[in-house]
GROMACS .gro file of C-alpha atoms in nm:
model
  121
    1MET     CA    1   3.492 -19.122  -6.050
    2ALA     CA    2   3.737 -19.095  -5.737
    3GLU     CA    3   4.018 -18.916  -5.951
    4GLY     CA    4   3.750 -18.638  -6.049
    5ALA     CA    5   3.611 -18.604  -5.703
    6TYR     CA    6   3.987 -18.568  -5.588
    7ALA     CA    7   4.065 -18.301  -5.844
    8SER     CA    8   3.758 -18.107  -5.740
    9GLN     CA    9   3.833 -18.099  -5.393
   10VAL     CA   10   4.209 -18.002  -5.451
   11GLY     CA   11   4.074 -17.709  -5.662
   12TRP     CA   12   3.819 -17.609  -5.405
   13LEU     CA   13   4.094 -17.638  -5.135
   14ARG     CA   14   4.330 -17.425  -5.353
   15THR     CA   15   4.075 -17.148  -5.329
   16ARG     CA   16   4.030 -17.183  -4.943
   17LEU     CA   17   4.401 -17.186  -4.869
   18GLY     CA   18   4.439 -16.871  -5.110
   19ALA     CA   19   4.190 -16.687  -4.879
   20SER     CA   20   4.341 -16.813  -4.541
   21TRP     CA   21   4.697 -16.713  -4.658
   22SER     CA   22   4.610 -16.364  -4.792
   23GLY     CA   23   4.381 -16.298  -4.501
   24PHE     CA   24   4.033 -16.300  -4.425
   25SER     CA   25   3.809 -16.297  -4.737
   26PRO     CA   26   3.458 -16.155  -4.618
   27GLY     CA   27   3.142 -16.409  -4.688
   28THR     CA   28   3.361 -16.723  -4.771
   29ASP     CA   29   3.265 -16.913  -4.470
   30ASP     CA   30   3.059 -16.977  -4.170
   31PHE     CA   31   3.325 -16.896  -3.892
   32GLY     CA   32   3.399 -16.594  -4.098
   33ASN     CA   33   3.044 -16.458  -4.127
   34ALA     CA   34   2.975 -16.515  -3.752
   35ARG     CA   35   3.281 -16.326  -3.641
   36LEU     CA   36   3.184 -16.029  -3.898
   37ALA     CA   37   2.832 -16.052  -3.720
   38ALA     CA   38   2.996 -16.037  -3.400
   39ALA     CA   39   2.763 -16.343  -3.311
   40GLY     CA   40   2.882 -16.664  -3.172
   41VAL     CA   41   2.896 -16.973  -3.392
   42PRO     CA   42   2.553 -17.128  -3.392
   43MET     CA   43   2.552 -17.465  -3.162
   44GLU     CA   44   2.425 -17.664  -3.474
   45LEU     CA   45   2.737 -17.575  -3.668
   46ARG     CA   46   2.965 -17.655  -3.361
   47ARG     CA   47   2.777 -17.998  -3.314
   48ARG     CA   48   2.839 -18.071  -3.708
   49ILE     CA   49   3.187 -17.959  -3.707
   50ARG     CA   50   3.272 -18.161  -3.402
   51ARG     CA   51   3.130 -18.485  -3.563
   52ASP     CA   52   3.308 -18.426  -3.900
   53GLN     CA   53   3.633 -18.384  -3.731
   54VAL     CA   54   3.599 -18.699  -3.528
   55VAL     CA   55   3.472 -18.914  -3.821
   56ALA     CA   56   3.752 -18.762  -4.045
   57THR     CA   57   4.015 -18.854  -3.782
   58ARG     CA   58   3.888 -19.214  -3.805
   59ARG     CA   59   3.873 -19.233  -4.150
   60ALA     CA   60   4.241 -19.082  -4.172
   61ALA     CA   61   4.343 -19.348  -3.919
   62ALA     CA   62   4.180 -19.614  -4.126
   63ALA     CA   63   4.375 -19.505  -4.442
   64VAL     CA   64   4.688 -19.492  -4.263
   65ASP     CA   65   4.639 -19.822  -4.115
   66HIS     CA   66   4.592 -19.952  -4.486
   67LEU     CA   67   4.933 -19.805  -4.576
   68PHE     CA   68   5.122 -19.936  -4.279
   69GLU     CA   69   4.979 -20.282  -4.330
   70HIS     CA   70   5.098 -20.275  -4.696
   71SER     CA   71   5.429 -20.160  -4.663
   72GLY     CA   72   5.599 -20.439  -4.533
   73GLY     CA   73   5.861 -20.512  -4.288
   74GLU     CA   74   6.077 -20.197  -4.345
   75VAL     CA   75   5.784 -19.966  -4.232
   76VAL     CA   76   5.838 -20.042  -3.849
   77ARG     CA   77   6.188 -19.852  -3.869
   78LEU     CA   78   6.196 -19.555  -3.694
   79GLY     CA   79   6.233 -19.258  -3.912
   80ASN     CA   80   6.019 -19.414  -4.184
   81PRO     CA   81   5.753 -19.136  -4.262
   82VAL     CA   82   5.463 -19.396  -4.295
   83GLU     CA   83   5.554 -19.544  -3.910
   84GLN     CA   84   5.558 -19.172  -3.790
   85ALA     CA   85   5.227 -19.082  -3.960
   86TRP     CA   86   5.085 -19.428  -3.799
   87ARG     CA   87   5.201 -19.291  -3.463
   88ASN     CA   88   5.080 -18.975  -3.521
   89ILE     CA   89   4.732 -19.048  -3.608
   90HIS     CA   90   4.682 -19.290  -3.354
   91THR     CA   91   4.795 -19.066  -3.085
   92THR     CA   92   4.554 -18.813  -3.234
   93GLN     CA   93   4.259 -19.065  -3.230
   94ALA     CA   94   4.351 -19.138  -2.888
   95HIS     CA   95   4.254 -18.785  -2.750
   96ALA     CA   96   3.951 -18.758  -2.546
   97LEU     CA   97   3.808 -18.496  -2.808
   98ASN     CA   98   3.817 -18.749  -3.082
   99ASP     CA   99   3.592 -19.033  -2.889
  100LEU     CA  100   3.348 -19.145  -3.164
  101ASP     CA  101   3.094 -19.272  -2.944
  102ARG     CA  102   3.096 -18.976  -2.719
  103THR     CA  103   3.080 -18.720  -3.001
  104LEU     CA  104   2.819 -18.904  -3.162
  105VAL     CA  105   2.578 -18.926  -2.889
  106MET     CA  106   2.647 -18.565  -2.841
  107TYR     CA  107   2.565 -18.480  -3.207
  108VAL     CA  108   2.246 -18.708  -3.208
  109ALA     CA  109   2.124 -18.543  -2.870
  110GLY     CA  110   2.153 -18.193  -3.018
  111GLU     CA  111   1.986 -18.315  -3.331
  112LEU     CA  112   1.686 -18.457  -3.088
  113ALA     CA  113   1.671 -18.138  -2.898
  114VAL     CA  114   1.833 -18.287  -2.586
  115ASP     CA  115   2.064 -18.052  -2.384
  116VAL     CA  116   2.426 -18.051  -2.510
  117HIS     CA  117   2.698 -17.947  -2.281
  118PRO     CA  118   2.901 -17.670  -2.461
  119PRO     CA  119   3.246 -17.808  -2.302
  120MET     CA  120   3.228 -18.093  -2.550
  121VAL     CA  121   3.105 -17.911  -2.847
   0.00000   0.00000   0.00000
């Protein structure tokens, strides 16, 4: 089941990468549609993207942690790709924009129609 989901996602991403590498393809994504309409990105979409970004960062860190924990003692050697990925993802996760609590509070506040301050979105 997981392999089928993965294959489906890879196929979908290949079509997305094709559009991004060959230039903008009208009607393929919300950001492109907003740009074509000369409109801003709706706040609801911005909140959802921020939430998804932070949750994805957290999940990526958990996956890399799992790899790191099961790689044995050699993993801590400088230059090891898993060690490098571990440092990179934890540095990314430490950035203020990837603060899970703040982002989820901002997302829920927007869902409940409480004022959301745009600099965090």
